[in-house]
Tab-separated table of N, CA and C in Angstrom:
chain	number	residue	atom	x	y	z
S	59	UNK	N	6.547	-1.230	15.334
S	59	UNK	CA	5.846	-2.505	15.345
S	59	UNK	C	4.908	-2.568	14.142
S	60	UNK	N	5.260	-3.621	13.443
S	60	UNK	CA	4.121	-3.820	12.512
S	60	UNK	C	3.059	-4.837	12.738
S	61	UNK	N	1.927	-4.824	12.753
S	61	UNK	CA	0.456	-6.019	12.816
S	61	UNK	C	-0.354	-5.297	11.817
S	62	UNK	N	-1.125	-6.578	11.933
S	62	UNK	CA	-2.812	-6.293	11.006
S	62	UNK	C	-3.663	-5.851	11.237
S	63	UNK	N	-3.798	-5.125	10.667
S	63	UNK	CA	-5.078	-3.827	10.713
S	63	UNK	C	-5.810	-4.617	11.090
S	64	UNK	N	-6.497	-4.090	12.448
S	64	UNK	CA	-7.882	-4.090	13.324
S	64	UNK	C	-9.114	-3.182	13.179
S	65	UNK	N	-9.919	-3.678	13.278
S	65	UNK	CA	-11.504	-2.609	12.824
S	65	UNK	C	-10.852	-1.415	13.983
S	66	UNK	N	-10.904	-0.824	15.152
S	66	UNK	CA	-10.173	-0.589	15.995
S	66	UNK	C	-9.391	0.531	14.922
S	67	UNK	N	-8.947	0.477	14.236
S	67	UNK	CA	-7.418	1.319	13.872
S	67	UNK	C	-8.268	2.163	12.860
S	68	UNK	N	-9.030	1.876	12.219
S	68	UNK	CA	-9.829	2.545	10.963
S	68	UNK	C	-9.479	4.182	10.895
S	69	UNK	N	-10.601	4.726	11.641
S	69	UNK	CA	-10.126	6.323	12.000
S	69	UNK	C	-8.907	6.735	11.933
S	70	UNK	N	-8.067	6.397	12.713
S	70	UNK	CA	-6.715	6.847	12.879
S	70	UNK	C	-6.288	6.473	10.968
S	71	UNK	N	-6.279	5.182	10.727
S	71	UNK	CA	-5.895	5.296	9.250
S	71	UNK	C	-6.177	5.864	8.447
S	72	UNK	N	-7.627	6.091	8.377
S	72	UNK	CA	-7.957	6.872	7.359
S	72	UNK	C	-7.326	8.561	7.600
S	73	UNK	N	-7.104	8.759	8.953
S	73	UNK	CA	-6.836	10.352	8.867
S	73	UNK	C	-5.803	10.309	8.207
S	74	UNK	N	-4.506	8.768	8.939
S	74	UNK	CA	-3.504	9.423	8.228
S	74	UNK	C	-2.901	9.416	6.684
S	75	UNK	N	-3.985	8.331	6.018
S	75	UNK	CA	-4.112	8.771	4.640
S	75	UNK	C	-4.656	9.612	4.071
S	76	UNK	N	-5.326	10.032	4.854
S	76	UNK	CA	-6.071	12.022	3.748
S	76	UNK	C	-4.995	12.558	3.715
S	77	UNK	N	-3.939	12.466	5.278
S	77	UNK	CA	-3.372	13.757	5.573
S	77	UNK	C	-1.869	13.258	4.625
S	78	UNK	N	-1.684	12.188	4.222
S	78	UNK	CA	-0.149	11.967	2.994
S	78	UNK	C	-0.972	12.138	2.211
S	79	UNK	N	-2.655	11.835	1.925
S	79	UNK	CA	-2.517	12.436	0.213
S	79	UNK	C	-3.063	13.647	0.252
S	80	UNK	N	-3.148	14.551	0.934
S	80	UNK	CA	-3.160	15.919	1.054
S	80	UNK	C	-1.750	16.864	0.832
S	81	UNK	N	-0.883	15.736	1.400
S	81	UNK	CA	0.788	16.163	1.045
S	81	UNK	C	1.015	16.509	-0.326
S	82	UNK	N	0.462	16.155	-0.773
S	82	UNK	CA	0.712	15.759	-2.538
S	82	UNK	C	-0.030	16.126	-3.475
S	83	UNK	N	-1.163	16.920	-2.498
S	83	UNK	CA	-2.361	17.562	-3.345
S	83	UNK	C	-3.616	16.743	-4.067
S	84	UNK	N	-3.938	15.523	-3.112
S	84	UNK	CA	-4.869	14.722	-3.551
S	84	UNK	C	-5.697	14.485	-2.658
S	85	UNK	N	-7.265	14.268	-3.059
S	85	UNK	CA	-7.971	14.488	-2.103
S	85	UNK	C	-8.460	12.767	-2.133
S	86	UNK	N	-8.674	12.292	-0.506
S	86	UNK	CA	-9.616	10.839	-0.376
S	86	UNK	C	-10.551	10.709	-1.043
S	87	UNK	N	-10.866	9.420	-1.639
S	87	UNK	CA	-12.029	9.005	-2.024
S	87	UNK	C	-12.274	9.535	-3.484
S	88	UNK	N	-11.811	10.508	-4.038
S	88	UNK	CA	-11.693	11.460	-5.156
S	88	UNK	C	-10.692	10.398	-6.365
S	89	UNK	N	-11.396	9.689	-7.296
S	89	UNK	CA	-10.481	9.552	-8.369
S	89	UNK	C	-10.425	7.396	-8.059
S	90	UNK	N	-10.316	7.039	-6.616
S	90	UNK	CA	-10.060	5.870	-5.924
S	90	UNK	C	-10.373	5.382	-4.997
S	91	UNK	N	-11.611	4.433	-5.583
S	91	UNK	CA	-12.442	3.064	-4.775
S	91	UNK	C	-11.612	2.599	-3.705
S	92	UNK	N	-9.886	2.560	-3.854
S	92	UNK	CA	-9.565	1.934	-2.944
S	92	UNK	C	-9.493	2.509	-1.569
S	93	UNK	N	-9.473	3.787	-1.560
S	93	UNK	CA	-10.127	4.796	-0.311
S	93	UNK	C	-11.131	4.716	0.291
S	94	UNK	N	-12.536	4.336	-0.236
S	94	UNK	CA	-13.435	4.307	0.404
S	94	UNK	C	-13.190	2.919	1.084
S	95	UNK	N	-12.522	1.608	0.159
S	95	UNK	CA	-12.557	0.517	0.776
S	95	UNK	C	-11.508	0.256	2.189
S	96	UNK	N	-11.101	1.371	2.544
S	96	UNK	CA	-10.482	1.145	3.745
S	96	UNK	C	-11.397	1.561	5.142
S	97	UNK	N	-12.610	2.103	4.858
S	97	UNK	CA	-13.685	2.524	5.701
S	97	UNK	C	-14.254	1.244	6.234
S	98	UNK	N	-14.329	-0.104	6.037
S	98	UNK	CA	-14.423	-1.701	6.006
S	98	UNK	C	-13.778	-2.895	6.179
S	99	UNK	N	-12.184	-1.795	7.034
S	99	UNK	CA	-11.571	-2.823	7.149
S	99	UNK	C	-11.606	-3.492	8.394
S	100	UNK	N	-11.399	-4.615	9.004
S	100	UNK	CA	-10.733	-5.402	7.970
S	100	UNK	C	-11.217	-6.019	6.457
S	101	UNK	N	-12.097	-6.297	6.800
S	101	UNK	CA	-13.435	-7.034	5.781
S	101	UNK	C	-12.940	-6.985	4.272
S	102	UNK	N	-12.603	-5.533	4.038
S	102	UNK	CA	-13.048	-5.505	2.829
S	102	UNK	C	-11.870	-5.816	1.951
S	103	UNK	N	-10.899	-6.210	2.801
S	103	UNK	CA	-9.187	-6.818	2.302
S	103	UNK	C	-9.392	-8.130	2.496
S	104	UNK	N	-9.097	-8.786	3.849
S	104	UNK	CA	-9.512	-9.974	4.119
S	104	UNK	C	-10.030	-10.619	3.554
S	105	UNK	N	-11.393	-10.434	3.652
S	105	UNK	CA	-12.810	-11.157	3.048
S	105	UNK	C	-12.408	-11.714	1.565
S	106	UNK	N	-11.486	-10.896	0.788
S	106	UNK	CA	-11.887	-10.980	-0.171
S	106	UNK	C	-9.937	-11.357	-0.792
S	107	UNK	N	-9.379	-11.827	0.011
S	107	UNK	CA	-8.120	-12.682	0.091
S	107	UNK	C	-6.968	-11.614	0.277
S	108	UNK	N	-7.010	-11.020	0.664
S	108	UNK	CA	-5.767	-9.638	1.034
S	108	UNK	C	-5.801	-9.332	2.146
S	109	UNK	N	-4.470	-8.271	2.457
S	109	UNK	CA	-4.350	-7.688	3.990
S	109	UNK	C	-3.418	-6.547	4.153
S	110	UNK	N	-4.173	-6.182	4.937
S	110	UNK	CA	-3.231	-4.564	5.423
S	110	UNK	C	-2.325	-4.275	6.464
S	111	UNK	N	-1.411	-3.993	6.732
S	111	UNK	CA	-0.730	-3.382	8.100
S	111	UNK	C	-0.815	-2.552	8.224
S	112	UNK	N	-0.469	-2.073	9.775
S	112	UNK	CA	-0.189	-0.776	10.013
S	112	UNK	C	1.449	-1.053	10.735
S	113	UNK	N	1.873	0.092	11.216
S	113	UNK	CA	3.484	0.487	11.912
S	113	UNK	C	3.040	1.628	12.521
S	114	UNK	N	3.427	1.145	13.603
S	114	UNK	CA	3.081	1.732	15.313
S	114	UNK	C	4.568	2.617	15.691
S	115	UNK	N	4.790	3.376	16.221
S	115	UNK	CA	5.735	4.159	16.671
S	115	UNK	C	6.058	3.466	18.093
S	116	UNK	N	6.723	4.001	19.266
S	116	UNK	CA	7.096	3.652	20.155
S	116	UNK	C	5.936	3.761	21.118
S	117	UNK	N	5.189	4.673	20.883
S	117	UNK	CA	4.132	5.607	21.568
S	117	UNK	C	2.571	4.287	21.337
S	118	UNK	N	2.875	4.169	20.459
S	118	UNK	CA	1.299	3.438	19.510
S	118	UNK	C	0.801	3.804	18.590
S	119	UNK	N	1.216	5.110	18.636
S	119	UNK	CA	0.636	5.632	17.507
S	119	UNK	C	0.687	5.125	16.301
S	120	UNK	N	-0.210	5.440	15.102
S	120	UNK	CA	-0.344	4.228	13.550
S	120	UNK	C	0.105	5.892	12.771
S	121	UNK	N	1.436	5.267	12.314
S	121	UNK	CA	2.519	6.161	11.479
S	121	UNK	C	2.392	5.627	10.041
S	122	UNK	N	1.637	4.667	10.105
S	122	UNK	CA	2.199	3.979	8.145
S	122	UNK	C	0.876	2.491	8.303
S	123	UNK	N	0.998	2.190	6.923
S	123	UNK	CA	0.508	1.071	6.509
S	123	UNK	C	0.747	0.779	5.129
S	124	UNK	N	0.507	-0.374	4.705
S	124	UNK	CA	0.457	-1.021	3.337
S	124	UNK	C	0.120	-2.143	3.140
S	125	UNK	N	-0.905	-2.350	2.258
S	125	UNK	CA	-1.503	-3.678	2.198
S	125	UNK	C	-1.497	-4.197	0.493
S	126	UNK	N	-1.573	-5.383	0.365
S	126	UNK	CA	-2.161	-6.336	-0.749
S	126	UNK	C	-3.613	-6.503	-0.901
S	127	UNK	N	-3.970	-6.625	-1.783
S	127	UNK	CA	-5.124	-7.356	-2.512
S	127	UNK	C	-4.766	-7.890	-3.873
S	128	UNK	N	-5.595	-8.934	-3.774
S	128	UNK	CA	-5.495	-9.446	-4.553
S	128	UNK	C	-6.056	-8.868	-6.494
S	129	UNK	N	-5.300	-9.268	-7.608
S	129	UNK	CA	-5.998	-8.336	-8.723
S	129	UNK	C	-6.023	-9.848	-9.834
S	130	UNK	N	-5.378	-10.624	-9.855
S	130	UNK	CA	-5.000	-11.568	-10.571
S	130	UNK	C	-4.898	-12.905	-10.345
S	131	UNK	N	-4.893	-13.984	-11.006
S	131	UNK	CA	-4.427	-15.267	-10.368
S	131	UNK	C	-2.729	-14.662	-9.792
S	132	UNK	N	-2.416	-15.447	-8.483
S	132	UNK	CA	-1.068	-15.369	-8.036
S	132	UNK	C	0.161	-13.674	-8.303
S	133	UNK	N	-1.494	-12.697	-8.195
S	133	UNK	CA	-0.896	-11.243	-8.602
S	133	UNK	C	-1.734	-10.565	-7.494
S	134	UNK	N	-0.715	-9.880	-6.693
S	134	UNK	CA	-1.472	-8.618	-5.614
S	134	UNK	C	-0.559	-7.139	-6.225
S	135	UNK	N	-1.383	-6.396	-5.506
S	135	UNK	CA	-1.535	-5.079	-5.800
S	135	UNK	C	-0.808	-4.569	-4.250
S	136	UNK	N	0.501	-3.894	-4.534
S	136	UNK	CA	0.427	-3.520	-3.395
S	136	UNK	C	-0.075	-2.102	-3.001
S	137	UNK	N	-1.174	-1.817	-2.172
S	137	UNK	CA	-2.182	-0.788	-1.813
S	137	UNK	C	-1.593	-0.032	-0.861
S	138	UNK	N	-1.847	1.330	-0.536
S	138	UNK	CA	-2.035	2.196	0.679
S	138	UNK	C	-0.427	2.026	1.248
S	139	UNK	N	0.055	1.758	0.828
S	139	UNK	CA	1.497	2.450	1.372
S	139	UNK	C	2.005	3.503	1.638
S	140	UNK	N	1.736	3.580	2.717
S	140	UNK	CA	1.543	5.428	3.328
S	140	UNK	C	2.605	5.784	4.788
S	141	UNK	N	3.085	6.803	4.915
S	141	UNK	CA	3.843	6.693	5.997
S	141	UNK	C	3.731	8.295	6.297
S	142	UNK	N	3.317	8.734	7.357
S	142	UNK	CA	3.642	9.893	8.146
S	142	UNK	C	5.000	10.711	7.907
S	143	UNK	N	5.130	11.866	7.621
S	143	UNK	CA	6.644	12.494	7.393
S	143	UNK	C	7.707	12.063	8.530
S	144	UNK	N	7.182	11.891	9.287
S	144	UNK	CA	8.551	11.839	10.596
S	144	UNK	C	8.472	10.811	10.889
S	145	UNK	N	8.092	9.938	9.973
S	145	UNK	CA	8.128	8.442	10.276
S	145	UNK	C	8.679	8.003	9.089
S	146	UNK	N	9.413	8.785	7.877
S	146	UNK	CA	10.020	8.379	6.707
S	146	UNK	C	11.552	7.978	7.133
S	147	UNK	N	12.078	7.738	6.526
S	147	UNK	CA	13.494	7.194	6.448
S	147	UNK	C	14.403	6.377	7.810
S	148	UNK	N	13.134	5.539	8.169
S	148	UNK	CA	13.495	5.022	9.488
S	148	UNK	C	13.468	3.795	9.332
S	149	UNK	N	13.011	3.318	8.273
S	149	UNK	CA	13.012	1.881	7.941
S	149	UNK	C	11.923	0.940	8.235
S	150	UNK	N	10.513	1.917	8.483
S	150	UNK	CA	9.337	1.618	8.510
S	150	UNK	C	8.835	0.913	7.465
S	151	UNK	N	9.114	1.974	6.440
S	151	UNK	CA	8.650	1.287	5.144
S	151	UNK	C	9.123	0.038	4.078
S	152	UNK	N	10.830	0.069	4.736
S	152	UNK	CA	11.301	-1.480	4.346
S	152	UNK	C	10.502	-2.657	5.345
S	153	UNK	N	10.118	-2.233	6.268
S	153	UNK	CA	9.429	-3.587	7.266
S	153	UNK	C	7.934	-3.474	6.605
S	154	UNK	N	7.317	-2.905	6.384
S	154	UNK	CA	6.172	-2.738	5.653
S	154	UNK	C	5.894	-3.883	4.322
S	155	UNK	N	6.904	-3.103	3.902
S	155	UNK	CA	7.433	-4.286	2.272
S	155	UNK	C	7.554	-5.454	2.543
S	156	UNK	N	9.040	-5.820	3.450
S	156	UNK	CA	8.907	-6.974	3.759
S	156	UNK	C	7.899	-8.280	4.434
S	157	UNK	N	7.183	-7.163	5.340
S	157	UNK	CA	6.091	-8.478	5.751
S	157	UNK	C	4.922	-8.016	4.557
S	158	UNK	N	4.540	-7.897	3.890
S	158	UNK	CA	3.896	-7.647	2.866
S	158	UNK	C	4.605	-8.693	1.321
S	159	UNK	N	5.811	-9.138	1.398
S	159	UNK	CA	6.291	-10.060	0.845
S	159	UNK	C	6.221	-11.191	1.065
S	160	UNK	N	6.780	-11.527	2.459
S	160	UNK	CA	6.855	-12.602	3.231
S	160	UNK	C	5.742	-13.426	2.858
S	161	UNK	N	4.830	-12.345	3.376
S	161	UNK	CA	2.819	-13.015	3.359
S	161	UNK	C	2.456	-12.998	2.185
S	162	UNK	N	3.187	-12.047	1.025
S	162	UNK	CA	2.799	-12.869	-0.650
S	162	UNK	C	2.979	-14.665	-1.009
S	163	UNK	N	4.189	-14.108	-0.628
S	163	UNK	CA	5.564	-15.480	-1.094
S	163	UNK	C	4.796	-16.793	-0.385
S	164	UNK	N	3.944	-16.246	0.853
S	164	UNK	CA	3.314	-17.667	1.601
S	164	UNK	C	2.091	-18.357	1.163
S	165	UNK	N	1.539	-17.170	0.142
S	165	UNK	CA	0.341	-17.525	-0.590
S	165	UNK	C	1.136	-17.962	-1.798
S	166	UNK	N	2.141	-18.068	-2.351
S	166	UNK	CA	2.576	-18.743	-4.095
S	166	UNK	C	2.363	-17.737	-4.654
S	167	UNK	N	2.203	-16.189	-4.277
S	167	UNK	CA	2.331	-14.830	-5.273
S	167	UNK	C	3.499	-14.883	-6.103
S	168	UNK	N	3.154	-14.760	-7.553
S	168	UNK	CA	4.332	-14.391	-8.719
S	168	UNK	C	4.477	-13.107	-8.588
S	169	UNK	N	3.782	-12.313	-8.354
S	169	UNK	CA	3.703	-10.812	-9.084
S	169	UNK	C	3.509	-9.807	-7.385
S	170	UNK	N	3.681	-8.835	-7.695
S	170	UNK	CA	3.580	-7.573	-6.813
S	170	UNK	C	3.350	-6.321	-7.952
S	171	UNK	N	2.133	-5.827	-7.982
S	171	UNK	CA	1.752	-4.486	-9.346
S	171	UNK	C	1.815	-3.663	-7.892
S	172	UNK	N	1.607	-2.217	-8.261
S	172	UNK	CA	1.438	-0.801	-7.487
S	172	UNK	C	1.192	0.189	-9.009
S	173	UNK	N	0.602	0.904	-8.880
S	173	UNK	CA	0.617	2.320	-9.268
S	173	UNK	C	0.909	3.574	-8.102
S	174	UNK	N	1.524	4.493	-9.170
S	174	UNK	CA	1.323	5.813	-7.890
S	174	UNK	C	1.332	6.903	-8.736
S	175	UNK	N	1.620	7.871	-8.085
S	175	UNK	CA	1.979	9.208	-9.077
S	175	UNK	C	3.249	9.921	-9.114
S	176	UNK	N	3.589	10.382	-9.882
S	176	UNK	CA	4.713	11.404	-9.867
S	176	UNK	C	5.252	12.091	-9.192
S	177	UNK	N	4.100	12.249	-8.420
S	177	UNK	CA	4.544	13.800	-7.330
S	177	UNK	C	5.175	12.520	-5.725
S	178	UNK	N	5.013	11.560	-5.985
S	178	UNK	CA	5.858	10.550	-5.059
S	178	UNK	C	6.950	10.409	-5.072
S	179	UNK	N	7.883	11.266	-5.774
S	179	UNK	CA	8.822	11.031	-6.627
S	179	UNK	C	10.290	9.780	-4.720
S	180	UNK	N	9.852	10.417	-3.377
S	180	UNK	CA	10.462	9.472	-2.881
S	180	UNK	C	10.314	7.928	-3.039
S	181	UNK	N	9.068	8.025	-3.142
S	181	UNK	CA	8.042	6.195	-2.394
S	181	UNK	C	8.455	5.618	-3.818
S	182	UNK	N	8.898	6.653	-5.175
S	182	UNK	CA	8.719	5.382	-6.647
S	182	UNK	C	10.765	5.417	-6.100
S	183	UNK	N	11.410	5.876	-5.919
S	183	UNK	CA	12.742	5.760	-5.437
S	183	UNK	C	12.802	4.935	-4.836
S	184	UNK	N	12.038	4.711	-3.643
S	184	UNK	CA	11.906	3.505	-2.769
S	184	UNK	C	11.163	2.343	-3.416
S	185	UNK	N	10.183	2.115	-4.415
S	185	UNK	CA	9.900	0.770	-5.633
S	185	UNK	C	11.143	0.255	-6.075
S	186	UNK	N	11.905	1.343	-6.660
S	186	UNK	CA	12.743	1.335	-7.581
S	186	UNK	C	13.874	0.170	-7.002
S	187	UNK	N	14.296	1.285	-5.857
S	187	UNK	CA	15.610	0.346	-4.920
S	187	UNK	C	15.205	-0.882	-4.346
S	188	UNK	N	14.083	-1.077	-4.371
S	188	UNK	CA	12.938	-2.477	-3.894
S	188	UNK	C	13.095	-3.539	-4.324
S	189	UNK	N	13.358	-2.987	-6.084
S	189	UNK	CA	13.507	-4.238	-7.131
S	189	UNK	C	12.384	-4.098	-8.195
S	190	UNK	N	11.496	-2.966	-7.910
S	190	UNK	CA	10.450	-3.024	-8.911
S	190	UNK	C	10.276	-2.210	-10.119
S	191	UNK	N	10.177	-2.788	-11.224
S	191	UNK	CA	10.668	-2.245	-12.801
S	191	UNK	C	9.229	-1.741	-13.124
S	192	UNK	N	9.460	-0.667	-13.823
S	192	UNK	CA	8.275	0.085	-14.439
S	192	UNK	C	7.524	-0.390	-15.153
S	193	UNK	N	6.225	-0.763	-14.662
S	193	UNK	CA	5.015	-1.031	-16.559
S	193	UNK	C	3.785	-0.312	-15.973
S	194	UNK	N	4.311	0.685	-17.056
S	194	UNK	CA	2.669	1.569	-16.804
S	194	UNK	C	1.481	1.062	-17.265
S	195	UNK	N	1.579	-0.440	-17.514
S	195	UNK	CA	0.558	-1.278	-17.952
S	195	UNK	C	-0.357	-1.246	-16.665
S	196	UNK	N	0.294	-1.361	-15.305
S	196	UNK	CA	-0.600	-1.782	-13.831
S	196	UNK	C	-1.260	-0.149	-13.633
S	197	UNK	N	-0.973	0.270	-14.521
S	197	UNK	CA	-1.742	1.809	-13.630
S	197	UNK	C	-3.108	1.446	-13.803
S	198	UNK	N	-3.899	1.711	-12.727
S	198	UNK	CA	-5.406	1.062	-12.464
S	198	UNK	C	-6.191	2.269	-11.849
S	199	UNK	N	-5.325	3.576	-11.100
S	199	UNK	CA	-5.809	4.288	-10.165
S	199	UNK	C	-6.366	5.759	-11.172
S	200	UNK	N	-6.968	6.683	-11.124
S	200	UNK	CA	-7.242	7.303	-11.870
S	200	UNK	C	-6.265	8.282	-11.515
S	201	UNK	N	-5.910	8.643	-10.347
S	201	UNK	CA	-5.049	9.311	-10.036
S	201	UNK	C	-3.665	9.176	-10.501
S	202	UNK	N	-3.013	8.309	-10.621
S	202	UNK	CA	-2.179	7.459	-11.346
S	202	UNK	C	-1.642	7.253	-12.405
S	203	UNK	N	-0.147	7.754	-12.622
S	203	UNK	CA	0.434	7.525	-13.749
S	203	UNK	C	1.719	7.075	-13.948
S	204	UNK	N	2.354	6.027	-12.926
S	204	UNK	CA	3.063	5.068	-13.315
S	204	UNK	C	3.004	3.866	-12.239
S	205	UNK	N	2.961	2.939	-13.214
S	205	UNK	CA	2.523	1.482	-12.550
S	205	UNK	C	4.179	0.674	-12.562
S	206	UNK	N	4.471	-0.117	-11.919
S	206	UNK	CA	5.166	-1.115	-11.394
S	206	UNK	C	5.563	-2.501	-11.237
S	207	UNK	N	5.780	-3.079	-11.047
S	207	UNK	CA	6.060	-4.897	-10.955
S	207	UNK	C	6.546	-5.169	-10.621
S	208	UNK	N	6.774	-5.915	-9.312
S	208	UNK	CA	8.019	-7.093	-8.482
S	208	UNK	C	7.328	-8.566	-9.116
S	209	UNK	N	8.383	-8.927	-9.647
S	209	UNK	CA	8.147	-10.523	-10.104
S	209	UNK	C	9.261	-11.339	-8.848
S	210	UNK	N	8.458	-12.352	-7.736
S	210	UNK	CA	8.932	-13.110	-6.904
S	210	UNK	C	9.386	-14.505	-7.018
């Protein structure tokens, strides 16, 4: 199940983003503002014209999320796209994308940017097959060294 991040879900999200960027040898909050700004959500997406999901397992449990914000006129960033290991290749993360499109396309979004890193080498496989072409122009994250683009 995918919905919108609730103040409610915070904790659980944030653990389970330390614990994927711990996968990868990166620490929270270290390098990217956009870490701390998930300590505020909803607010600090919302408020300020963006939004996050999460993806619930059968159980309830919060296995994944990914959100937009906004960076540009009619340009979001897609943020925090994160998914639990045993919650990969199940097609979480295509429903993720997609309502994360859907809800671009409903605002008149041209653009979709992301950065990530290297050591992602699945999640930029999964950009890739997405539709999204490389410009390391969007890299914004310090952590970060290749940026992205879906033009809609």
């Amino acid at each position: 199940m995918i919905e919108p991040v609730a103040r409610a879900d915070v904790g659980e999200l944030v653990a389970l983003v330390r614990g994927v960027l711990a996968e990868f040898g990166l620490s929270f909050g270290e390098g990217a503002m956009t870490d701390v700004e998930l300590l505020d959500l909803p607010g600090s997406y919302r408020d300020r014209g963006g939004e996050l999901w999460v993806a619930r397992d059968a159980g309830g449990g919060l296995v994944g999320c990914a959100g937009l914000f906004p960076v540009a006129p009619a340009t979001f960033e897609l943020r925090k796209m994160y998914l639990l290991p045993g919650a990969r290749g199940l097609g979480l993360g295509r429903a993720l994308l997609n309502t994360a499109l859907a809800w671009a396309r409903a605002r008149r979004a041209q653009r979709i940017v992301l950065d990530t890193t290297e050591r992602m080498a699945r999640a930029i496989a999964f950009y890739e097959a997405s539709g999204f072409t490389r410009d390391d122009g969007e890299v914004r994250g310090a952590r970060c060294s290749r940026g992205y683009v879906l033009r809609l």
